[in-house]
Amino acid sequence: MEFSEHIKTANVEDVELRQPLQPPSRGTLCITGHHLLFSDREADTSRHLLLLLRNIDAIEKSVENLLGYPGFLSKAGHSERMTGSSGTITIKCKDLRVLQFDIPGMEQCLNIAHSIETLSCLDNVSEMYPFFYRPTELRLQYHWGLLAPEQHYNQTKELHKRWRLSSVNQDYSVCSSYPPAVIVPKSISDETLKKAAKFRQGGRFPVLCYYHRKNGMVIMRSSQPLVGANRKRCKEDELLLQAVIDGSDKGYIIDTRSSQQVQQARMTGGGFESKSCYSGWKRLHKQMERGKALQESLIKLVEACGDESQNMDRWLSKLENSKWLSHVQTALSTAGLLAECVERDGHSALVHGYEGTDCSLLISTLAQLIMDPSCRTLEGFLSLLEREWIQAGHPFQQRCAHSAYSHTRLQQESPVFLLLLDCVWQLWRQFPLALGFSEALLLRLATEVYASDYGTFLCNSDQERCALGVKDATHCLFQALLKPTEREVYLNPLYELNQLAIWPSVHPQSLQLWRGFFLRWTQQARHLEEVQQEIRNMVNEWVRVTQSDATTIQ
Amino acid sequence: MASPVSAYNSNTLDSQISNTVRDSLKMEFLADVSLLPGEERITDKDLIYICPFSGAVKGKVLITNYRLYFKSSDADLPVTLDVPLGAISRVEKMGGASSRGENSYGLDITCKDMRNLRFALKQEGHSRRDIFEVIFRYAFPLSYSQHLFAYLTQEKFPENGWNVYKPVEEFRRQGLPNNKWRIAFINKNYSLCDTYPTVLAVPYKSKDEDLSRVAAFRSRGRIPVLSWIHRENQAVIVRCSQPLVGMSGKRNKDDERYLDLIREANDTTKKLTIYDARPNVNAVANKATGGGYEGDEYQNAELIFLDIQNIHVMRESLKKLKDIVYPNVEESHWLSSLESTHWLEHIKLVLSGAIQVADKVSNGNSVVVHCSDGWDRTAQLTSLAMLMLDSHYRTLRGFEVLIEKEWISFGHKFSSRIGHGDKNHADQDRSPIFVQFIDCVWQMTKQFPTAFEFNEHLLLTILDHLYSCRFGTFLYNCENARDQHDVRTKTVSLWSLVNSKADLYLNPFYTPDAGQVLYPVASMRHLELWVSYYIRWNPRIRQQQQSPVEQRYKELLALRDEYLKKLEQLQLSDSSSSFHLVNSSTSNTTSSTASTPSQQYTQLHTPL
């Protein structure tokens, strides 16, 4: 296999590992095609570290030649293998862990570093680890994913009166980032859809993503209309949107850009739905940062969190300057606005920004969590993520290629999904009973989205996933999380079904740094993680014992 | 919750009121205030509450000898205020006869609990003067030689909170007296030190005459005495005030020898560590007024300054915090505004000081803690260190004992710091030292959610009644004064209320862990502003789901009780099988590292 080309040194002995929360240990470092493996030599404590190379965001190396130091030779006597030089590799992971390896032998150190540099950044999807991961307890024949769009439609009976499942995109020719089946107004034909798609960036014509059972209103999402400088119109697009609010007095368009931004977008071929052409729709602008700005915010935050210089009196300013929490605030308040339109104001809404693959998904997901109790269970939440992120074509591969530590020139990276998880964590914190899943799930997802054994977060769209055989040749993370043994860990023991909408407070003092993630590799965060598990075990035990007879316990 | 405001509730009552005739309004109005036994109506009045959140609200205010109660008369805008008069720090008239603006004539009331109340009145007759005088008189009874409400209340509780703390019993629990430490009654008439309790634990080898000579060299006679002893290693926490070194650098052989006796009382203490809570410069400055710190003449001792600021700095810091959270929360630069109050930084310094104390002691090294007078920062440090070291203090009753012991009996000047019933709102002696301590405890409960038997509601209740004057617990500066005013016989203890309804204050997830030392992280990154206390009056900040959480916690407590009962039954019916059960449950609760990320990668599947 071609991985071996990149591995000049596969094994090094007598390596010292330093990692957070654990004492340094000495042992063997081994590089394989997808993993970094470290195991210490102590027979009794025997510790292993198995790290996906994909998890490595940045690697720094420093080598020094010790031959120049007098007295070195006498000290070196104890090790034959020592060649008189050594090196240190610092590995910064996408899960924010920082590891250090002291490697004897400069050449070996450089070889290892080179292998890691190359193998951690392979961008050929079909060479990635999920295609090789074959756990004994899972079979590939298992259904990949939780709920295909067809099943989702079939299960939502209320939809059937006014909405239909269209397979206009079954060969991905209408929209390359949409799934083969989408839900659209019944009165709109596939021909109309095809034309409307040509009027939307990337072909992302408005499709239904949420049906509010309480009042029959819906959330649609799309990309921006291609209005351009000469104010083009598209009859079919207007028809499609008119059909959405048919029978109602109006609908809301939540545009995740400012009103200046949408004017500027016209100059580059994009634009917005003008009042005159879309008379039934009222536009609301809420500017959300995305792309590079978001990535830079994450970098600043992670830098502040990792700053060990103890100049802590500036911590709160640094936190503020990173702007991460204000991105959280904007996302939650925009989602709140969207939910207000649908739940309180009783109207349907369309969400989009530019491409409709980032912020639109973020706020439609959050709005559904706010309004719909069925999204707040473990299964419900994972299905929501599958629908709104995997099937809806969030470009995971581009967005999550690197995280906060990377030195490579950033391209399409942006932590939109991480921002989503943070916002969900804020909801979880403000409504400790309303969500059926635990913080552990959010932490797991935050790790898996950057580096995973599973194929779920591979590729940028359903089309790519099919072309590369992801669904046939990899395992599905969501399925794995729902296995009886796993799901236990991810349930919230305090959960109680709450039929009401959960309106988050978005004031700065109501929002907190997600310490569980950003300070994860500190003793304190680890301790709190353990306490949460302890509480879960405790409650489970109470329920188990009180609900069973004394005889059955034994 | 016994907190002063239960706003925005009970729409049914409101509509009922609006439907009744005006004349009967008074009856209806009074009907939904449940007065305490011994509480009496003084006056009531129609006025306008200038609510910072919902604007001007018409309604009626009722003043009793305990509280100020306001209820809006507009059913569409249900606003209720229920403020103990003890929480009032200052009452001012705003606007004069020439005031023109709408609602510019009335009263401005500053409260001690992070809020202000403004009422507007009509400019006719003596209406404002009358209500102003009533509030003034009943909020500051001591300035009128009247009784605090704690002496008027007729409340009865099944439990008597005054029995919670018995000094000798508490010493016995710690294993005292022993062959190194004795219980001294030299202060039984408060003649050695008028701000100390009557019962003291001192080195076994020290004689009562020694104690008197040491008292002469310690500020206000507050000699070094034992607060806590480590059961295993016998290291102790000793508290005192500063030595009276003065500009001339006086020495006192008795004091030096006495500290060495303290050191000798523990076999493993080679050097006695003296923690001076103050910043170094402040300690030096104190020499000018006759105070100071232990110098090199104290052999076998090392002195460490903990850099905690004085009461004035803390007062100003909390004032700044109030400025950014009430009435409006500073939104645009919240975090840097918060930073500029330095409140969390002070919390950090207090906590990290206590951590150092606890760490020394758990390593078998005796320590002495003092500041200037040894009743503010010293109380914070010793009580927090004891909370970290001794899991007994983390139970509901143990926490009550801790407060009774380290704060109340050792003369934290509650009366001066809070100003109970006193009109001098600008008194420089006032300072939120105890609030800061409770905040530190709250930070610890956040970092160790299963280590404390009590919940946040207890901490809020304590702070509410720190001001309310409904209970005698926090009245007066020291035991001596409390004895003179018969506090224990004439007033009710706050712990009577708490212990009579202990369920309300329990943490369902409490897991007793005997002997474990809790070291909170005192880094700014891990500290939080206690929003549910400092910003609780802001309706937008209040957690919307608070009551369901409390409800759920009650259910969980009930479930836990049922679980424990069942366990007990099992143990009775079959000892062998129940043993198995207990085992499995404990192993369940401790095996808690199952999904840590480093262990997610357990199987290697890389083909090569």
Short mmCIF file of N, CA, C and O in Angstrom, two decimals, chain A residues 32 35 50 55 129 132 134 304-305 307 312-317 320 431 433 444 493-494 496 498 503 505 507-509 512 515 519-522 524 527-528 530-531 533-535 537-538 541-542 545-546 548 550 553-554, chain B residues 329 331 333-336 339 446-450 508-509 511 521 524-528 531 540-541 544-545 548 552 555-556 559-560 563 566 570 577 581 585 588-589 592-593 595 597 600-601 603-608:
data_model
loop_
_atom_site.label_atom_id
_atom_site.label_comp_id
_atom_site.label_asym_id
_atom_site.label_seq_id
_atom_site.Cartn_x
_atom_site.Cartn_y
_atom_site.Cartn_z
N THR A 32 1.78 4.27 11.65
CA THR A 32 1.18 3.44 10.61
C THR A 32 0.52 4.37 9.61
O THR A 32 0.60 5.58 9.73
N HIS A 35 -2.42 5.88 11.88
CA HIS A 35 -2.34 6.10 13.32
C HIS A 35 -0.94 6.40 13.79
O HIS A 35 0.05 6.01 13.17
N LEU A 50 -3.41 5.80 21.13
CA LEU A 50 -3.66 5.55 19.73
C LEU A 50 -4.33 6.78 19.17
O LEU A 50 -5.43 7.13 19.58
N ASN A 55 -6.28 13.44 13.16
CA ASN A 55 -6.57 14.32 14.30
C ASN A 55 -5.48 15.37 14.48
O ASN A 55 -5.64 16.34 15.21
N TYR A 129 -9.09 6.74 6.92
CA TYR A 129 -9.25 5.61 7.81
C TYR A 129 -10.64 4.97 7.83
O TYR A 129 -10.74 3.74 7.92
N PHE A 132 -11.03 1.82 6.21
CA PHE A 132 -10.28 0.65 6.69
C PHE A 132 -10.77 0.16 8.04
O PHE A 132 -10.40 -0.90 8.49
N ARG A 134 -12.75 -1.55 10.58
CA ARG A 134 -13.65 -2.71 10.53
C ARG A 134 -13.84 -3.30 11.93
O ARG A 134 -13.25 -4.33 12.27
N ALA A 304 -5.95 31.86 23.43
CA ALA A 304 -6.14 32.41 24.78
C ALA A 304 -6.29 31.28 25.80
O ALA A 304 -5.75 31.35 26.90
N CYS A 305 -7.01 30.23 25.41
CA CYS A 305 -7.22 29.12 26.34
C CYS A 305 -5.93 28.37 26.63
O CYS A 305 -5.74 27.84 27.72
N ASP A 307 -2.94 29.69 26.57
CA ASP A 307 -1.90 30.58 27.03
C ASP A 307 -1.54 30.27 28.47
O ASP A 307 -2.30 30.53 29.39
N MET A 312 -3.12 36.05 33.70
CA MET A 312 -4.54 35.75 33.65
C MET A 312 -5.43 36.95 33.92
O MET A 312 -6.62 36.90 33.76
N ASP A 313 -4.82 38.05 34.35
CA ASP A 313 -5.71 39.18 34.64
C ASP A 313 -6.35 39.72 33.36
O ASP A 313 -7.30 40.47 33.41
N ARG A 314 -5.81 39.32 32.24
CA ARG A 314 -6.43 39.77 30.98
C ARG A 314 -7.31 38.70 30.35
O ARG A 314 -7.73 38.84 29.21
N TRP A 315 -7.57 37.67 31.06
CA TRP A 315 -8.32 36.55 30.48
C TRP A 315 -9.67 36.98 29.90
O TRP A 315 -10.00 36.65 28.76
N LEU A 316 -10.46 37.71 30.67
CA LEU A 316 -11.79 38.06 30.19
C LEU A 316 -11.72 38.95 28.95
O LEU A 316 -12.53 38.81 28.04
N SER A 317 -10.73 39.82 28.92
CA SER A 317 -10.57 40.66 27.72
C SER A 317 -10.20 39.81 26.52
O SER A 317 -10.70 40.01 25.42
N GLU A 320 -13.17 38.06 25.33
CA GLU A 320 -14.05 38.97 24.60
C GLU A 320 -13.48 39.26 23.21
O GLU A 320 -14.20 39.25 22.22
N PHE A 431 -31.18 24.93 29.75
CA PHE A 431 -32.34 24.06 29.95
C PHE A 431 -31.86 22.65 30.29
O PHE A 431 -31.91 21.75 29.45
N LEU A 433 -32.96 20.21 31.67
CA LEU A 433 -33.86 19.05 31.61
C LEU A 433 -34.37 18.78 30.20
O LEU A 433 -34.89 17.72 29.92
N ARG A 444 -18.06 14.37 21.90
CA ARG A 444 -17.71 13.29 20.97
C ARG A 444 -17.86 13.78 19.53
O ARG A 444 -16.98 13.57 18.69
N PRO A 493 -29.42 12.14 32.09
CA PRO A 493 -30.22 11.48 33.13
C PRO A 493 -31.34 12.38 33.66
O PRO A 493 -32.30 11.89 34.24
N LEU A 494 -31.21 13.69 33.47
CA LEU A 494 -32.23 14.60 34.01
C LEU A 494 -33.34 14.88 33.00
O LEU A 494 -34.26 15.62 33.29
N GLU A 496 -36.42 15.39 30.75
CA GLU A 496 -37.86 15.24 30.86
C GLU A 496 -38.46 15.86 29.62
O GLU A 496 -38.10 16.99 29.26
N ASN A 498 -40.33 18.02 27.30
CA ASN A 498 -40.91 19.35 27.49
C ASN A 498 -41.54 19.75 26.16
O ASN A 498 -40.85 19.95 25.17
N TRP A 503 -36.85 28.91 24.83
CA TRP A 503 -36.28 30.16 24.31
C TRP A 503 -35.01 30.47 25.07
O TRP A 503 -35.04 30.79 26.25
N SER A 505 -31.83 32.43 26.53
CA SER A 505 -31.43 33.80 26.81
C SER A 505 -30.11 34.04 26.08
O SER A 505 -29.19 33.25 26.18
N HIS A 507 -28.35 36.98 26.25
CA HIS A 507 -27.58 38.09 26.80
C HIS A 507 -26.19 37.60 27.17
O HIS A 507 -26.02 36.45 27.58
N PRO A 508 -25.21 38.47 27.01
CA PRO A 508 -23.83 38.01 27.20
C PRO A 508 -23.60 37.32 28.55
O PRO A 508 -22.82 36.39 28.65
N GLN A 509 -24.31 37.77 29.58
CA GLN A 509 -24.07 37.14 30.88
C GLN A 509 -24.76 35.79 31.00
O GLN A 509 -24.53 35.06 31.96
N GLN A 512 -21.85 31.25 28.31
CA GLN A 512 -20.60 30.88 28.98
C GLN A 512 -19.64 30.27 27.98
O GLN A 512 -20.06 29.72 26.98
N ARG A 515 -16.37 25.37 28.55
CA ARG A 515 -15.12 24.91 29.15
C ARG A 515 -14.87 23.44 28.86
O ARG A 515 -13.74 23.02 28.68
N LEU A 519 -11.48 23.99 27.34
CA LEU A 519 -10.48 23.74 28.39
C LEU A 519 -10.47 22.25 28.71
O LEU A 519 -10.22 21.84 29.84
N ARG A 520 -10.76 21.45 27.69
CA ARG A 520 -10.98 20.04 27.92
C ARG A 520 -9.80 19.32 28.54
O ARG A 520 -9.96 18.41 29.33
N TRP A 521 -8.61 19.75 28.19
CA TRP A 521 -7.43 19.02 28.65
C TRP A 521 -6.87 19.61 29.92
O TRP A 521 -5.68 19.58 30.16
N THR A 522 -7.76 20.16 30.73
CA THR A 522 -7.35 20.58 32.06
C THR A 522 -7.99 19.63 33.06
O THR A 522 -9.01 19.01 32.79
N GLN A 524 -9.63 20.27 35.65
CA GLN A 524 -10.96 20.66 36.09
C GLN A 524 -12.05 20.21 35.12
O GLN A 524 -13.08 19.69 35.51
N HIS A 527 -12.47 16.60 35.41
CA HIS A 527 -13.21 16.28 36.63
C HIS A 527 -14.71 16.46 36.41
O HIS A 527 -15.51 15.59 36.78
N LEU A 528 -15.09 17.56 35.78
CA LEU A 528 -16.53 17.78 35.57
C LEU A 528 -17.13 16.75 34.63
O LEU A 528 -18.25 16.32 34.79
N GLU A 530 -16.19 13.72 34.45
CA GLU A 530 -16.37 12.52 35.27
C GLU A 530 -17.58 12.65 36.18
O GLU A 530 -18.34 11.69 36.37
N VAL A 531 -17.76 13.85 36.73
CA VAL A 531 -18.90 14.05 37.63
C VAL A 531 -20.21 13.85 36.88
O VAL A 531 -21.15 13.24 37.40
N GLN A 533 -20.75 11.91 34.44
CA GLN A 533 -20.97 10.46 34.29
C GLN A 533 -21.39 9.83 35.60
O GLN A 533 -22.23 8.93 35.63
N GLU A 534 -20.80 10.35 36.66
CA GLU A 534 -21.15 9.83 37.97
C GLU A 534 -22.63 10.07 38.25
O GLU A 534 -23.35 9.17 38.72
N ILE A 535 -23.08 11.29 37.94
CA ILE A 535 -24.49 11.62 38.17
C ILE A 535 -25.38 10.72 37.31
O ILE A 535 -26.40 10.21 37.77
N ASN A 537 -24.71 7.71 36.21
CA ASN A 537 -24.72 6.37 36.79
C ASN A 537 -25.59 6.31 38.04
O ASN A 537 -26.31 5.34 38.25
N MET A 538 -25.50 7.37 38.81
CA MET A 538 -26.26 7.43 40.05
C MET A 538 -27.75 7.36 39.76
O MET A 538 -28.48 6.54 40.32
N GLU A 541 -28.89 4.10 38.47
CA GLU A 541 -28.91 3.10 39.53
C GLU A 541 -30.18 3.26 40.39
O GLU A 541 -30.83 2.27 40.73
N TRP A 542 -30.53 4.50 40.71
CA TRP A 542 -31.74 4.74 41.48
C TRP A 542 -32.95 4.17 40.76
O TRP A 542 -33.79 3.49 41.33
N VAL A 545 -32.89 0.27 40.65
CA VAL A 545 -33.21 -0.40 41.90
C VAL A 545 -34.65 -0.15 42.32
O VAL A 545 -35.36 -1.07 42.73
N THR A 546 -35.10 1.11 42.19
CA THR A 546 -36.45 1.40 42.67
C THR A 546 -37.51 0.79 41.79
O THR A 546 -38.61 0.53 42.24
N SER A 548 -37.25 -2.07 40.17
CA SER A 548 -37.21 -3.52 40.05
C SER A 548 -37.48 -4.15 41.41
O SER A 548 -37.33 -3.52 42.44
N ALA A 550 -36.75 -6.63 44.52
CA ALA A 550 -35.52 -7.01 45.20
C ALA A 550 -34.95 -8.29 44.61
O ALA A 550 -33.74 -8.45 44.47
N ILE A 553 -33.00 -7.92 41.19
CA ILE A 553 -31.69 -7.27 41.22
C ILE A 553 -30.60 -8.31 41.37
O ILE A 553 -29.55 -8.22 40.75
N GLN A 554 -30.89 -9.27 42.21
CA GLN A 554 -29.87 -10.26 42.45
C GLN A 554 -29.73 -11.17 41.24
O GLN A 554 -28.68 -11.60 40.91
N VAL B 329 -27.90 45.66 32.29
CA VAL B 329 -26.67 44.91 32.19
C VAL B 329 -25.86 45.49 31.04
O VAL B 329 -26.39 45.73 29.95
N GLU B 331 -24.08 45.47 28.02
CA GLU B 331 -24.17 44.40 27.03
C GLU B 331 -23.00 44.39 26.05
O GLU B 331 -22.51 43.34 25.69
N HIS B 333 -19.78 45.44 25.99
CA HIS B 333 -18.46 44.93 26.34
C HIS B 333 -18.55 44.24 27.68
O HIS B 333 -17.87 44.60 28.64
N TRP B 334 -19.41 43.27 27.73
CA TRP B 334 -19.71 42.64 29.01
C TRP B 334 -18.47 42.09 29.70
O TRP B 334 -18.21 42.39 30.86
N LEU B 335 -17.69 41.31 28.99
CA LEU B 335 -16.58 40.63 29.65
C LEU B 335 -15.49 41.61 30.11
O LEU B 335 -14.97 41.48 31.22
N SER B 336 -15.18 42.60 29.27
CA SER B 336 -14.14 43.53 29.72
C SER B 336 -14.68 44.44 30.83
O SER B 336 -13.91 44.84 31.71
N GLU B 339 -14.37 42.41 33.83
CA GLU B 339 -12.97 42.35 34.22
C GLU B 339 -12.57 43.61 35.00
O GLU B 339 -11.86 43.54 35.99
N LYS B 446 -19.87 24.76 42.09
CA LYS B 446 -19.92 24.61 40.63
C LYS B 446 -18.83 23.66 40.15
O LYS B 446 -19.01 22.91 39.21
N GLN B 447 -17.68 23.73 40.81
CA GLN B 447 -16.57 22.89 40.36
C GLN B 447 -16.67 21.46 40.87
O GLN B 447 -16.12 20.55 40.29
N PHE B 448 -17.42 21.30 41.98
CA PHE B 448 -17.60 19.95 42.53
C PHE B 448 -19.09 19.69 42.77
O PHE B 448 -19.56 19.74 43.91
N PRO B 449 -19.82 19.40 41.70
CA PRO B 449 -21.28 19.34 41.81
C PRO B 449 -21.80 18.22 42.73
O PRO B 449 -22.96 18.28 43.11
N THR B 450 -20.97 17.25 43.06
CA THR B 450 -21.50 16.18 43.90
C THR B 450 -20.92 16.21 45.32
O THR B 450 -21.21 15.34 46.13
N PRO B 508 -29.50 16.75 45.21
CA PRO B 508 -29.80 15.33 45.01
C PRO B 508 -28.57 14.49 44.64
O PRO B 508 -28.57 13.28 44.83
N PHE B 509 -27.56 15.14 44.11
CA PHE B 509 -26.42 14.37 43.60
C PHE B 509 -25.27 14.28 44.60
O PHE B 509 -24.17 13.85 44.26
N THR B 511 -22.71 13.08 46.96
CA THR B 511 -22.11 11.77 47.25
C THR B 511 -21.06 11.97 48.33
O THR B 511 -20.02 12.56 48.07
N VAL B 521 -10.15 24.93 41.31
CA VAL B 521 -9.19 25.62 40.46
C VAL B 521 -9.46 27.11 40.59
O VAL B 521 -10.57 27.56 40.31
N MET B 524 -8.73 32.19 36.66
CA MET B 524 -9.82 33.01 36.11
C MET B 524 -10.62 32.23 35.07
O MET B 524 -11.82 32.43 34.91
N ARG B 525 -9.94 31.36 34.36
CA ARG B 525 -10.64 30.61 33.31
C ARG B 525 -11.73 29.72 33.85
O ARG B 525 -12.66 29.35 33.15
N HIS B 526 -11.59 29.36 35.13
CA HIS B 526 -12.56 28.43 35.69
C HIS B 526 -13.52 29.10 36.66
O HIS B 526 -14.34 28.44 37.28
N LEU B 527 -13.41 30.41 36.82
CA LEU B 527 -14.35 31.11 37.69
C LEU B 527 -15.45 31.75 36.84
O LEU B 527 -15.23 32.13 35.71
N GLU B 528 -16.62 31.84 37.46
CA GLU B 528 -17.75 32.41 36.74
C GLU B 528 -18.39 33.47 37.61
O GLU B 528 -18.33 33.38 38.83
N VAL B 531 -24.23 34.65 38.31
CA VAL B 531 -25.30 35.41 37.66
C VAL B 531 -26.62 35.26 38.42
O VAL B 531 -27.36 36.22 38.59
N ARG B 540 -34.83 39.34 32.44
CA ARG B 540 -34.35 38.69 31.22
C ARG B 540 -33.25 37.68 31.51
O ARG B 540 -32.98 36.80 30.72
N ILE B 541 -32.58 37.87 32.63
CA ILE B 541 -31.47 37.00 32.95
C ILE B 541 -31.93 35.75 33.67
O ILE B 541 -31.33 34.70 33.60
N GLN B 544 -35.29 30.76 32.69
CA GLN B 544 -36.73 30.59 32.51
C GLN B 544 -37.23 29.26 33.04
O GLN B 544 -38.39 29.09 33.33
N GLN B 545 -36.31 28.34 33.17
CA GLN B 545 -36.75 26.99 33.51
C GLN B 545 -36.45 26.63 34.97
O GLN B 545 -36.43 25.47 35.33
N PRO B 548 -39.04 24.17 36.96
CA PRO B 548 -39.00 22.75 36.60
C PRO B 548 -37.74 22.05 37.10
O PRO B 548 -37.79 20.88 37.47
N ARG B 552 -37.73 18.91 39.41
CA ARG B 552 -37.05 17.68 39.01
C ARG B 552 -36.07 17.24 40.09
O ARG B 552 -35.94 16.05 40.38
N GLU B 555 -37.96 15.53 42.72
CA GLU B 555 -38.28 14.15 42.31
C GLU B 555 -37.07 13.24 42.49
O GLU B 555 -37.19 12.11 42.95
N LEU B 556 -35.91 13.77 42.11
CA LEU B 556 -34.71 12.96 42.21
C LEU B 556 -34.36 12.66 43.66
O LEU B 556 -33.93 11.55 43.98
N LEU B 559 -36.57 9.98 44.66
CA LEU B 559 -36.10 8.73 44.06
C LEU B 559 -34.90 8.19 44.84
O LEU B 559 -34.81 6.98 45.12
N ARG B 560 -34.01 9.09 45.21
CA ARG B 560 -32.83 8.66 45.95
C ARG B 560 -33.23 8.07 47.30
O ARG B 560 -32.70 7.04 47.72
N TYR B 563 -34.56 4.74 46.84
CA TYR B 563 -33.44 3.85 46.55
C TYR B 563 -32.73 3.42 47.83
O TYR B 563 -32.47 2.24 48.06
N LYS B 566 -34.79 1.05 49.80
CA LYS B 566 -34.79 -0.28 49.20
C LYS B 566 -33.48 -1.02 49.52
O LYS B 566 -33.48 -2.21 49.81
N LEU B 570 -33.05 -4.53 51.50
CA LEU B 570 -32.28 -5.65 50.97
C LEU B 570 -31.24 -6.11 51.97
O LEU B 570 -31.03 -7.30 52.17
N SER B 577 -26.58 -10.92 49.54
CA SER B 577 -26.95 -10.35 48.25
C SER B 577 -26.89 -8.83 48.29
O SER B 577 -26.55 -8.19 47.32
N LEU B 581 -25.02 -5.94 46.01
CA LEU B 581 -25.69 -4.79 45.42
C LEU B 581 -24.93 -3.50 45.72
O LEU B 581 -24.68 -2.69 44.84
N SER B 585 -23.19 -0.93 43.05
CA SER B 585 -23.57 0.46 42.90
C SER B 585 -22.35 1.36 43.09
O SER B 585 -22.21 2.35 42.40
N ASN B 588 -20.19 1.22 40.09
CA ASN B 588 -20.81 1.98 39.02
C ASN B 588 -20.50 3.46 39.11
O ASN B 588 -20.18 4.10 38.13
N THR B 589 -20.63 3.98 40.32
CA THR B 589 -20.46 5.42 40.44
C THR B 589 -19.01 5.85 40.37
O THR B 589 -18.74 6.99 40.13
N SER B 592 -15.77 5.99 36.17
CA SER B 592 -16.36 7.10 35.45
C SER B 592 -15.48 7.59 34.31
O SER B 592 -15.64 8.67 33.82
N THR B 593 -14.54 6.79 33.90
CA THR B 593 -13.67 7.30 32.85
C THR B 593 -13.91 6.59 31.52
O THR B 593 -13.07 6.62 30.65
N SER B 595 -15.57 7.05 28.78
CA SER B 595 -15.58 7.60 27.42
C SER B 595 -14.61 8.75 27.25
O SER B 595 -14.83 9.62 26.43
N PRO B 597 -11.66 10.72 25.82
CA PRO B 597 -11.25 10.60 24.42
C PRO B 597 -10.03 9.72 24.22
O PRO B 597 -9.95 8.99 23.24
N GLN B 600 -11.03 6.37 23.59
CA GLN B 600 -11.89 6.00 22.47
C GLN B 600 -11.10 5.19 21.45
O GLN B 600 -11.66 4.42 20.70
N TYR B 601 -9.83 5.43 21.43
CA TYR B 601 -9.00 4.71 20.48
C TYR B 601 -8.43 3.49 21.16
O TYR B 601 -7.33 3.52 21.67
N GLN B 603 -8.83 0.15 19.81
CA GLN B 603 -8.52 -0.97 18.94
C GLN B 603 -7.81 -0.49 17.68
O GLN B 603 -8.18 0.51 17.08
N LEU B 604 -6.85 -1.23 17.32
CA LEU B 604 -6.06 -0.83 16.16
C LEU B 604 -6.54 -1.57 14.93
O LEU B 604 -6.65 -2.79 14.91
N HIS B 605 -6.88 -0.84 13.90
CA HIS B 605 -7.40 -1.49 12.71
C HIS B 605 -6.71 -1.02 11.45
O HIS B 605 -7.30 -0.97 10.39
N THR B 606 -5.49 -0.59 11.60
CA THR B 606 -4.83 -0.06 10.42
C THR B 606 -4.16 -1.18 9.62
O THR B 606 -3.31 -1.89 10.13
N PRO B 607 -4.57 -1.34 8.39
CA PRO B 607 -3.90 -2.35 7.56
C PRO B 607 -2.59 -1.79 7.05
O PRO B 607 -2.50 -0.64 6.70
N LEU B 608 -1.60 -2.59 7.04
CA LEU B 608 -0.31 -2.11 6.54
C LEU B 608 0.37 -3.20 5.72
O LEU B 608 0.43 -4.34 6.16
#
